[in-house]
């Protein structure tokens, strides 16, 4: 470990390779660091499937008086699916239907984008029961130490606009 907190391993060039690199754990990665890695993945993806179909979705609950964000949903759609990365509602707004409204709005947008399903993951201490109430079902599970695990992978199939 050096003075910046980075942990590095030198990977010297092999006799048959023209590679001399360091592999480094960045303790405080910047957005530029993440974007550089993502650009490599996107280049690979374009080469394999021809296009990137990744579109962000952010829905917020905003206090009308202060403008403060009190909750929201962050998701991405890609290739016919909507992945909900996170959903959060301030404690004083829970139990008032805000989470359901966020899911309903995300579903409408997912349908508009042509998605066949929405999926997410949640830990045992989080919101599995809520997601089941709004139509999600468990399709996978990772076990681990309580109280964090199990981790549930959940989906909600979206019927076509004609009801199929």
Backbone as ProteinMPNN parsed JSONL, in Angstrom:
{"seq_chain_A": "XXXXXXXXXXXXXXXXXXXXXXXXXXXXXXXXXXXXXXXXXXXXXXXXXXXXXXXXXXXXXXXXXXXXXXXXXXXXXXXXXXXXXXXXXXXXXXXXXXXXXXXXXXXXXXXXXXXXXXXXXXXXXXXXXXXXXXXXXXXXXXXXXXXXXXXXXXXXXXXXXXXX", "coords_chain_A": {"N_chain_A": [[0.86, -1.171, 0.0], [0.565, 2.204, -0.845], [1.222, 5.745, -0.219], [-1.088, 6.97, -1.103], [-3.083, 5.231, -0.593], [-3.565, 3.347, -2.452], [-3.533, 0.031, -3.73], [-1.339, -2.001, -5.38], [-0.337, -4.211, -8.017], [2.27, -5.323, -9.933], [2.278, -6.362, -13.24], [4.346, -7.923, -15.09], [5.587, -7.844, -18.468], [5.098, -10.693, -20.424], [7.216, -13.028, -22.128], [6.137, -13.62, -24.613], [4.299, -11.602, -25.006], [3.277, -8.241, -25.537], [2.956, -6.535, -23.202], [2.923, -4.529, -20.361], [1.886, -3.804, -17.421], [0.224, -2.283, -14.574], [-1.903, -3.442, -12.031], [-4.347, -2.0, -10.144], [-5.956, -1.281, -7.089], [-8.22, 1.176, -6.52], [-8.746, 3.299, -3.9], [-10.391, 5.513, -3.741], [-12.092, 5.899, -6.194], [-12.608, 7.914, -9.103], [-15.228, 9.508, -11.022], [-14.3, 9.662, -13.609], [-12.483, 7.53, -13.646], [-14.248, 5.329, -13.471], [-15.744, 5.795, -15.794], [-13.771, 5.365, -17.743], [-13.302, 2.589, -17.568], [-15.872, 1.689, -18.175], [-16.093, 2.592, -20.824], [-14.414, 0.823, -22.169], [-15.834, -1.568, -21.846], [-18.19, -0.873, -23.208], [-17.204, -0.534, -25.836], [-16.463, -3.196, -26.394], [-19.023, -4.387, -26.231], [-20.417, -3.087, -28.326], [-18.99, -4.171, -30.451], [-19.798, -6.819, -30.272], [-22.666, -6.909, -30.344], [-23.481, -4.748, -31.796], [-24.774, -2.359, -30.965], [-25.398, -0.065, -28.262], [-27.841, -0.255, -25.902], [-28.726, 1.248, -23.573], [-30.403, 2.97, -21.191], [-30.844, 5.426, -18.826], [-32.978, 5.842, -15.959], [-34.429, 7.993, -13.732], [-36.446, 8.705, -11.079], [-37.851, 11.006, -8.926], [-38.922, 11.889, -5.599], [-39.89, 14.884, -4.561], [-39.746, 17.469, -2.175], [-42.175, 19.888, -2.087], [-41.965, 22.384, -0.932], [-39.296, 22.856, 0.063], [-37.72, 21.799, -1.927], [-36.115, 19.654, -1.54], [-34.939, 16.387, -2.149], [-36.775, 13.574, -1.344], [-36.871, 10.934, -1.739], [-36.813, 8.207, -4.131], [-36.335, 6.504, -7.298], [-33.963, 4.645, -9.045], [-32.988, 3.466, -12.119], [-32.211, 1.388, -15.007], [-32.787, 0.819, -18.433], [-32.302, -1.768, -20.766], [-31.961, -3.531, -23.748], [-34.629, -4.614, -23.732], [-35.281, -5.006, -21.051], [-35.862, -3.792, -17.713], [-33.869, -2.701, -15.171], [-34.038, -2.192, -11.806], [-32.101, -0.337, -9.863], [-31.994, 0.978, -7.409], [-34.345, 1.858, -4.844], [-35.691, 4.214, -2.771], [-37.288, 5.656, 0.043], [-37.921, 8.366, 2.134], [-38.088, 7.961, 5.681], [-40.336, 9.251, 6.974], [-42.206, 9.345, 4.964], [-42.891, 6.806, 4.316], [-45.207, 4.076, 3.952], [-47.26, 5.435, 2.799], [-47.857, 4.96, 0.208], [-45.919, 5.793, -1.565], [-43.703, 4.279, -2.509], [-45.024, 2.346, -4.06], [-46.099, 4.035, -6.006], [-43.747, 4.93, -7.232], [-42.824, 2.493, -8.336], [-44.982, 1.937, -10.058], [-44.78, 4.125, -11.849], [-42.256, 3.588, -12.919], [-42.827, 1.166, -14.167], [-44.66, 1.973, -16.157], [-42.941, 3.532, -17.717], [-41.081, 1.568, -18.421], [-42.667, -0.107, -20.031], [-43.237, 1.728, -22.059], [-40.725, 1.894, -23.148], [-40.525, -0.561, -24.263], [-39.959, -2.809, -22.709], [-39.917, -6.17, -21.465], [-39.853, -7.153, -18.928], [-39.226, -6.247, -15.469], [-36.548, -6.085, -13.143], [-34.814, -6.645, -10.007], [-32.703, -6.523, -7.085], [-32.687, -7.41, -3.633], [-31.882, -7.313, -0.167], [-32.227, -9.479, 2.759], [-32.87, -7.853, 4.966], [-34.088, -5.731, 3.828], [-36.51, -4.987, 1.516], [-38.148, -7.184, 0.593], [-40.817, -8.127, 1.074], [-42.374, -5.855, 0.457], [-41.82, -5.615, -2.326], [-42.924, -8.013, -3.247], [-45.606, -7.482, -2.716], [-46.129, -5.601, -4.675], [-46.07, -7.05, -6.964], [-43.698, -8.417, -7.714], [-41.626, -11.349, -8.044], [-39.558, -13.857, -6.537], [-36.711, -14.991, -8.219], [-34.228, -15.926, -7.874], [-31.631, -16.599, -5.444], [-29.108, -15.695, -3.163], [-27.227, -17.055, -0.612], [-25.914, -16.231, 2.629], [-24.246, -14.678, 5.439], [-26.487, -13.875, 8.124], [-27.469, -10.652, 9.446], [-27.833, -9.795, 6.888], [-28.068, -11.4, 4.57], [-30.434, -13.819, 3.312], [-29.86, -12.747, -0.102], [-32.088, -11.559, -2.407], [-33.161, -12.061, -5.719], [-35.358, -10.56, -7.834], [-38.227, -10.446, -10.008], [-40.552, -8.879, -12.227], [-42.873, -9.666, -14.469], [-43.912, -8.129, -17.442], [-46.863, -7.675, -19.066], [-47.804, -7.604, -22.513], [-49.047, -4.613, -24.164], [-51.514, -5.327, -25.253], [-52.45, -7.158, -23.498], [-51.373, -9.7, -23.564]], "CA_chain_A": [[0.0, 0.0, 0.0], [1.373, 3.42, -0.917], [0.697, 6.867, 0.553], [-2.422, 7.37, -1.574], [-4.035, 4.205, -0.23], [-3.734, 2.412, -3.564], [-2.876, -1.269, -3.635], [-0.962, -2.311, -6.758], [0.46, -5.39, -8.368], [2.865, -5.161, -11.254], [2.163, -7.529, -14.108], [5.377, -7.69, -16.113], [5.341, -8.393, -19.805], [5.563, -12.05, -20.683], [8.098, -13.081, -23.296], [5.351, -13.676, -25.847], [3.271, -10.56, -24.983], [3.73, -6.861, -25.502], [2.137, -5.967, -22.142], [3.598, -4.205, -19.114], [0.829, -3.035, -16.772], [-0.027, -2.391, -13.14], [-3.301, -3.612, -11.649], [-4.411, -1.169, -8.948], [-7.219, -1.027, -6.402], [-8.331, 2.608, -6.223], [-9.591, 3.464, -2.715], [-11.334, 6.606, -3.987], [-12.182, 6.055, -7.65], [-13.341, 9.075, -9.603], [-16.167, 9.208, -12.108], [-13.478, 9.463, -14.804], [-11.966, 6.16, -13.572], [-15.363, 4.445, -13.818], [-16.075, 6.009, -17.208], [-12.733, 4.743, -18.572], [-13.585, 1.148, -17.592], [-17.138, 1.521, -18.893], [-15.84, 2.794, -22.261], [-13.862, -0.438, -22.686], [-16.957, -2.511, -21.919], [-19.096, -0.452, -24.291], [-16.556, -0.871, -27.106], [-16.619, -4.639, -26.567], [-20.438, -4.67, -26.481], [-20.723, -2.66, -29.703], [-18.387, -5.149, -31.347], [-20.521, -8.085, -30.2], [-24.099, -6.809, -30.686], [-23.71, -3.663, -32.73], [-25.244, -1.094, -30.405], [-25.634, 0.028, -26.824], [-29.238, 0.115, -25.642], [-28.755, 1.484, -22.135], [-31.028, 4.264, -20.936], [-31.076, 5.647, -17.404], [-34.264, 6.353, -15.487], [-34.411, 8.48, -12.355], [-37.714, 9.298, -10.667], [-37.628, 11.523, -7.575], [-39.959, 12.473, -4.753], [-39.288, 16.154, -4.173], [-40.516, 18.311, -1.275], [-42.638, 21.063, -2.844], [-41.582, 23.62, -0.253], [-37.841, 23.04, 0.169], [-37.047, 21.272, -3.101], [-35.277, 18.537, -1.118], [-35.357, 15.063, -2.618], [-37.19, 12.743, -0.209], [-36.886, 9.532, -2.144], [-36.799, 8.044, -5.569], [-36.023, 5.233, -7.932], [-32.901, 4.729, -10.052], [-33.058, 2.247, -12.925], [-31.706, 1.453, -16.369], [-33.363, -0.158, -19.357], [-31.394, -2.219, -21.824], [-32.334, -4.718, -24.512], [-35.931, -5.178, -23.387], [-35.5, -5.216, -19.623], [-35.65, -2.638, -16.838], [-33.249, -3.085, -13.902], [-34.167, -1.189, -10.748], [-30.877, -0.369, -9.077], [-32.344, 1.33, -6.028], [-35.578, 2.565, -4.532], [-35.609, 4.693, -1.393], [-38.303, 6.624, 0.461], [-37.633, 8.876, 3.477], [-38.913, 7.281, 6.683], [-41.611, 9.905, 7.282], [-43.131, 9.181, 3.843], [-43.192, 5.382, 4.118], [-46.569, 3.671, 4.311], [-48.21, 6.357, 2.158], [-48.0, 4.596, -1.198], [-44.888, 6.406, -2.412], [-42.947, 3.22, -3.172], [-45.894, 1.79, -5.104], [-46.169, 5.025, -7.094], [-42.472, 4.877, -7.948], [-42.83, 1.261, -9.136], [-45.955, 2.111, -11.146], [-44.216, 5.036, -12.84], [-41.17, 2.859, -13.595], [-43.451, 0.189, -15.062], [-45.172, 2.685, -17.342], [-41.795, 3.9, -18.549], [-40.53, 0.314, -18.957], [-43.544, -0.5, -21.143], [-43.011, 2.683, -23.142], [-39.425, 1.554, -23.735], [-40.613, -1.895, -24.856], [-39.396, -3.829, -21.82], [-40.754, -7.338, -21.179], [-39.855, -7.384, -17.486], [-38.396, -5.43, -14.585], [-35.929, -6.924, -12.125], [-34.081, -5.954, -8.961], [-32.276, -7.399, -5.997], [-32.91, -6.842, -2.307], [-31.37, -8.162, 0.911], [-33.212, -9.941, 3.731], [-33.281, -6.775, 5.872], [-34.647, -4.626, 3.054], [-37.918, -4.812, 1.163], [-38.726, -8.286, -0.187], [-42.269, -8.156, 1.236], [-42.93, -4.756, -0.341], [-41.746, -5.938, -3.752], [-43.919, -9.056, -3.523], [-46.925, -6.831, -2.725], [-46.322, -4.856, -5.928], [-46.056, -7.955, -8.098], [-42.424, -9.062, -8.02], [-41.437, -12.702, -7.525], [-38.164, -14.262, -6.413], [-36.244, -15.941, -9.219], [-32.906, -16.385, -7.481], [-31.274, -16.262, -4.08], [-27.745, -15.949, -2.686], [-27.194, -17.174, 0.834], [-24.751, -15.691, 3.298], [-24.481, -14.476, 6.87], [-27.521, -12.947, 8.561], [-28.844, -10.331, 9.036], [-27.822, -9.219, 5.545], [-28.501, -12.386, 3.597], [-30.222, -14.001, 1.891], [-30.06, -11.683, -1.084], [-33.113, -12.057, -3.317], [-33.267, -11.5, -7.061], [-36.792, -10.564, -8.063], [-38.659, -9.94, -11.309], [-41.977, -8.63, -12.486], [-43.114, -9.782, -15.902], [-44.823, -7.097, -17.949], [-47.636, -8.187, -20.209], [-47.852, -6.705, -23.666], [-50.163, -3.666, -24.039], [-52.775, -5.949, -25.626], [-52.846, -8.088, -22.448], [-50.721, -11.011, -23.673]], "C_chain_A": [[0.904, 1.23, 0.0], [0.692, 4.548, -0.137], [-0.678, 7.339, 0.092], [-3.481, 6.35, -1.208], [-4.276, 3.206, -1.341], [-2.982, 1.124, -3.268], [-2.605, -1.719, -5.057], [-0.226, -3.628, -6.854], [0.988, -5.171, -9.769], [2.73, -6.471, -12.008], [3.167, -7.325, -15.227], [5.012, -8.364, -17.428], [5.895, -9.798, -19.883], [6.396, -12.023, -21.963], [7.32, -13.034, -24.603], [4.281, -12.58, -25.931], [3.918, -9.185, -24.928], [2.882, -6.104, -24.473], [3.007, -5.719, -20.918], [2.654, -3.269, -18.371], [0.901, -3.181, -15.267], [-1.522, -2.59, -12.96], [-3.432, -2.974, -10.276], [-5.821, -1.104, -8.391], [-7.228, 0.45, -6.04], [-9.252, 2.788, -5.019], [-10.644, 4.561, -2.87], [-11.447, 6.831, -5.491], [-12.998, 7.288, -8.021], [-14.338, 8.62, -10.66], [-15.395, 8.951, -13.404], [-12.882, 8.055, -14.823], [-13.05, 5.169, -14.006], [-15.713, 4.56, -15.294], [-15.054, 5.359, -18.134], [-12.949, 3.236, -18.682], [-14.855, 0.88, -18.392], [-16.952, 1.683, -20.401], [-15.27, 1.528, -22.893], [-14.964, -1.47, -22.845], [-17.904, -2.149, -23.056], [-18.503, -0.742, -25.663], [-16.687, -2.358, -27.399], [-18.061, -4.979, -26.957], [-20.833, -4.271, -27.893], [-20.172, -3.654, -30.718], [-19.157, -6.462, -31.387], [-21.95, -7.974, -30.711], [-24.444, -5.602, -31.554], [-24.167, -2.346, -32.148], [-25.4, -1.203, -28.89], [-27.069, 0.503, -26.644], [-29.403, 0.286, -24.139], [-29.279, 2.891, -21.889], [-31.365, 4.375, -19.455], [-32.491, 6.137, -17.157], [-34.085, 6.771, -14.039], [-35.75, 9.169, -12.113], [-37.509, 9.771, -9.232], [-38.922, 11.958, -6.915], [-39.334, 13.745, -4.194], [-40.25, 16.942, -3.277], [-40.891, 19.584, -2.021], [-42.188, 22.38, -2.22], [-40.076, 23.853, -0.309], [-37.089, 22.615, -1.092], [-36.154, 20.081, -2.799], [-35.828, 17.223, -1.671], [-35.584, 14.172, -1.404], [-37.275, 11.262, -0.544], [-36.81, 9.447, -3.644], [-36.444, 6.648, -6.005], [-34.982, 5.495, -9.004], [-32.889, 3.401, -10.794], [-32.386, 2.478, -14.27], [-32.49, 0.436, -17.192], [-32.296, -0.511, -20.38], [-31.956, -3.493, -22.43], [-33.605, -5.4, -24.009], [-36.148, -5.51, -21.932], [-35.257, -3.904, -18.883], [-35.07, -3.168, -15.537], [-33.386, -1.935, -12.925], [-32.954, -1.345, -9.846], [-31.157, -0.024, -7.619], [-33.676, 2.058, -5.975], [-35.472, 2.952, -3.065], [-36.694, 5.73, -1.148], [-37.954, 7.051, 1.882], [-38.588, 8.246, 4.487], [-40.272, 7.93, 6.934], [-42.632, 9.803, 6.144], [-43.516, 7.718, 3.597], [-44.606, 5.064, 4.588], [-47.637, 4.551, 3.699], [-48.353, 6.088, 0.667], [-46.943, 5.163, -2.129], [-44.09, 5.351, -3.185], [-43.741, 2.6, -4.311], [-45.991, 2.754, -6.287], [-44.882, 5.027, -7.915], [-42.42, 3.649, -8.859], [-43.794, 1.396, -10.308], [-45.43, 3.033, -12.244], [-43.092, 4.36, -13.618], [-41.75, 1.832, -14.566], [-43.991, 0.859, -16.32], [-44.033, 3.056, -18.286], [-41.154, 2.655, -19.174], [-41.367, -0.156, -20.15], [-43.331, 0.421, -22.342], [-41.715, 2.371, -23.88], [-39.408, 0.144, -24.34], [-40.044, -3.012, -24.007], [-40.403, -4.941, -21.542], [-40.811, -7.648, -19.684], [-39.008, -6.321, -16.781], [-37.772, -6.391, -13.582], [-35.112, -6.077, -11.174], [-33.497, -6.99, -8.02], [-32.445, -6.655, -4.686], [-32.396, -7.829, -1.265], [-32.488, -8.497, 1.898], [-33.729, -8.805, 4.613], [-33.961, -5.614, 5.137], [-36.135, -4.856, 2.758], [-38.541, -5.94, 0.343], [-40.256, -8.281, -0.116], [-42.94, -7.054, 0.424], [-42.943, -5.121, -1.818], [-42.715, -7.047, -4.132], [-45.321, -8.453, -3.585], [-47.189, -6.079, -4.025], [-46.04, -5.725, -7.157], [-44.739, -8.58, -8.498], [-42.391, -10.462, -7.419], [-39.952, -13.017, -7.491], [-37.826, -15.246, -7.533], [-34.834, -16.444, -8.915], [-32.579, -15.912, -6.08], [-29.812, -16.6, -3.838], [-27.787, -16.003, -1.171], [-25.888, -16.634, 1.373], [-25.106, -15.416, 4.744], [-25.631, -13.514, 7.157], [-26.862, -11.791, 9.308], [-28.942, -9.813, 7.602], [-28.429, -10.154, 4.516], [-29.679, -13.164, 4.152], [-30.424, -12.722, 1.09], [-30.985, -12.263, -2.139], [-33.053, -11.315, -4.647], [-34.722, -11.674, -7.475], [-37.126, -9.973, -9.428], [-40.163, -9.726, -11.311], [-42.135, -8.665, -13.993], [-44.136, -8.735, -16.311], [-45.564, -7.692, -19.143], [-47.599, -7.144, -21.309], [-49.06, -5.77, -23.508], [-51.515, -4.295, -24.414], [-53.194, -7.034, -24.631], [-52.181, -9.446, -22.525], [-49.622, -11.153, -22.656]], "O_chain_A": [[1.882, 1.295, 0.745], [-0.312, 4.314, 0.535], [-1.364, 8.042, 0.834], [-4.662, 6.567, -1.478], [-5.104, 2.307, -1.195], [-1.928, 1.135, -2.633], [-3.531, -1.814, -5.863], [0.413, -4.089, -5.908], [0.226, -4.865, -10.686], [3.028, -7.544, -11.484], [2.88, -6.633, -16.204], [4.235, -9.318, -17.475], [7.021, -10.062, -19.461], [6.283, -11.103, -22.773], [7.793, -12.47, -25.589], [3.44, -12.617, -26.829], [4.982, -9.007, -24.336], [2.18, -5.154, -24.818], [3.745, -6.606, -20.488], [2.619, -2.071, -18.654], [1.554, -4.085, -14.747], [-2.321, -1.971, -13.664], [-2.721, -3.351, -9.344], [-6.777, -0.896, -9.138], [-6.34, 0.922, -5.33], [-10.435, 2.459, -5.107], [-11.674, 4.532, -2.197], [-10.957, 7.835, -6.008], [-13.953, 7.651, -7.334], [-14.289, 7.483, -11.129], [-15.797, 8.11, -14.208], [-12.781, 7.443, -15.887], [-12.794, 4.277, -14.815], [-15.951, 3.556, -15.965], [-15.419, 4.853, -19.195], [-12.798, 2.665, -19.762], [-14.902, -0.053, -19.194], [-17.595, 0.975, -21.177], [-15.606, 1.198, -24.03], [-15.026, -2.169, -23.857], [-18.367, -3.027, -23.784], [-19.228, -1.156, -26.568], [-16.989, -2.743, -28.528], [-18.297, -5.751, -27.886], [-21.511, -5.03, -28.586], [-20.816, -3.942, -31.727], [-19.172, -7.144, -32.412], [-22.409, -8.854, -31.44], [-25.585, -5.46, -31.996], [-23.97, -1.303, -32.771], [-25.516, -2.293, -28.331], [-27.459, 1.543, -27.175], [-30.148, -0.463, -23.507], [-28.68, 3.876, -22.321], [-32.075, 3.536, -18.9], [-33.117, 6.757, -18.017], [-33.635, 5.978, -13.212], [-36.137, 10.086, -12.838], [-37.035, 8.999, -8.399], [-39.885, 12.341, -7.58], [-38.361, 13.687, -3.443], [-41.434, 17.065, -3.592], [-40.016, 20.283, -2.532], [-42.047, 23.382, -2.921], [-39.631, 24.936, -0.691], [-35.948, 23.026, -1.301], [-35.503, 19.551, -3.7], [-37.037, 16.988, -1.657], [-34.711, 14.029, -0.548], [-37.699, 10.447, 0.275], [-36.75, 10.458, -4.344], [-36.277, 5.737, -5.194], [-35.098, 6.445, -9.777], [-32.792, 2.339, -10.18], [-32.038, 3.604, -14.626], [-32.814, -0.654, -16.72], [-31.501, 0.331, -20.798], [-32.37, -4.409, -21.721], [-33.648, -6.623, -23.876], [-37.095, -6.221, -21.596], [-34.542, -3.024, -19.363], [-35.695, -3.99, -14.868], [-32.907, -0.831, -13.184], [-32.799, -2.353, -9.157], [-30.624, -0.657, -6.708], [-34.076, 2.761, -6.903], [-35.194, 2.107, -2.214], [-36.984, 6.567, -2.003], [-37.718, 6.204, 2.744], [-39.76, 8.023, 4.183], [-41.266, 7.221, 7.091], [-43.8, 10.139, 6.336], [-44.373, 7.433, 2.76], [-45.131, 5.701, 5.502], [-48.811, 4.425, 4.048], [-48.916, 6.908, -0.059], [-47.053, 5.031, -3.348], [-43.835, 5.515, -4.378], [-43.206, 2.358, -5.393], [-45.967, 2.326, -7.441], [-44.92, 5.114, -9.142], [-42.019, 3.751, -10.019], [-43.463, 1.013, -11.429], [-45.611, 2.757, -13.43], [-42.982, 4.533, -14.832], [-41.223, 1.648, -15.664], [-43.795, 0.356, -17.426], [-44.149, 2.911, -19.503], [-40.733, 2.689, -20.33], [-40.811, -0.562, -21.171], [-43.253, -0.032, -23.484], [-41.622, 2.563, -25.092], [-38.385, -0.29, -24.87], [-39.682, -4.063, -24.535], [-41.599, -4.683, -21.401], [-41.725, -8.334, -19.228], [-38.208, -5.614, -17.393], [-38.384, -7.392, -13.21], [-34.757, -4.939, -11.483], [-33.765, -8.184, -8.146], [-32.357, -5.428, -4.635], [-32.468, -9.041, -1.464], [-33.555, -7.883, 1.878], [-34.906, -8.794, 4.973], [-34.361, -4.631, 5.761], [-36.937, -4.912, 3.69], [-39.38, -5.678, -0.519], [-40.92, -8.416, -1.144], [-43.96, -7.292, -0.224], [-43.962, -4.957, -2.49], [-43.273, -7.027, -5.229], [-46.136, -8.863, -4.411], [-48.341, -5.934, -4.435], [-45.801, -5.212, -8.25], [-44.669, -9.224, -9.545], [-43.045, -10.73, -6.411], [-39.18, -12.513, -8.306], [-38.556, -16.209, -7.768], [-34.312, -17.299, -9.63], [-33.166, -14.952, -5.583], [-29.332, -17.654, -4.253], [-28.319, -15.101, -0.523], [-24.881, -16.585, 0.667], [-26.145, -15.865, 5.229], [-25.746, -12.468, 6.518], [-25.738, -11.967, 9.777], [-30.025, -9.434, 7.155], [-29.224, -9.727, 3.679], [-29.896, -13.163, 5.364], [-31.058, -11.766, 1.537], [-30.712, -13.323, -2.702], [-32.911, -10.093, -4.686], [-35.254, -12.785, -7.47], [-36.408, -9.113, -9.939], [-40.915, -10.301, -10.524], [-41.606, -7.814, -14.708], [-45.11, -8.493, -15.599], [-44.95, -8.152, -20.106], [-47.391, -5.957, -21.059], [-50.001, -6.104, -22.788], [-52.554, -3.839, -23.937], [-54.166, -7.752, -24.869], [-52.394, -10.28, -21.644], [-48.963, -12.192, -22.6]]}, "name": "protein", "num_of_chains": 1, "seq": "XXXXXXXXXXXXXXXXXXXXXXXXXXXXXXXXXXXXXXXXXXXXXXXXXXXXXXXXXXXXXXXXXXXXXXXXXXXXXXXXXXXXXXXXXXXXXXXXXXXXXXXXXXXXXXXXXXXXXXXXXXXXXXXXXXXXXXXXXXXXXXXXXXXXXXXXXXXXXXXXXXXX"}
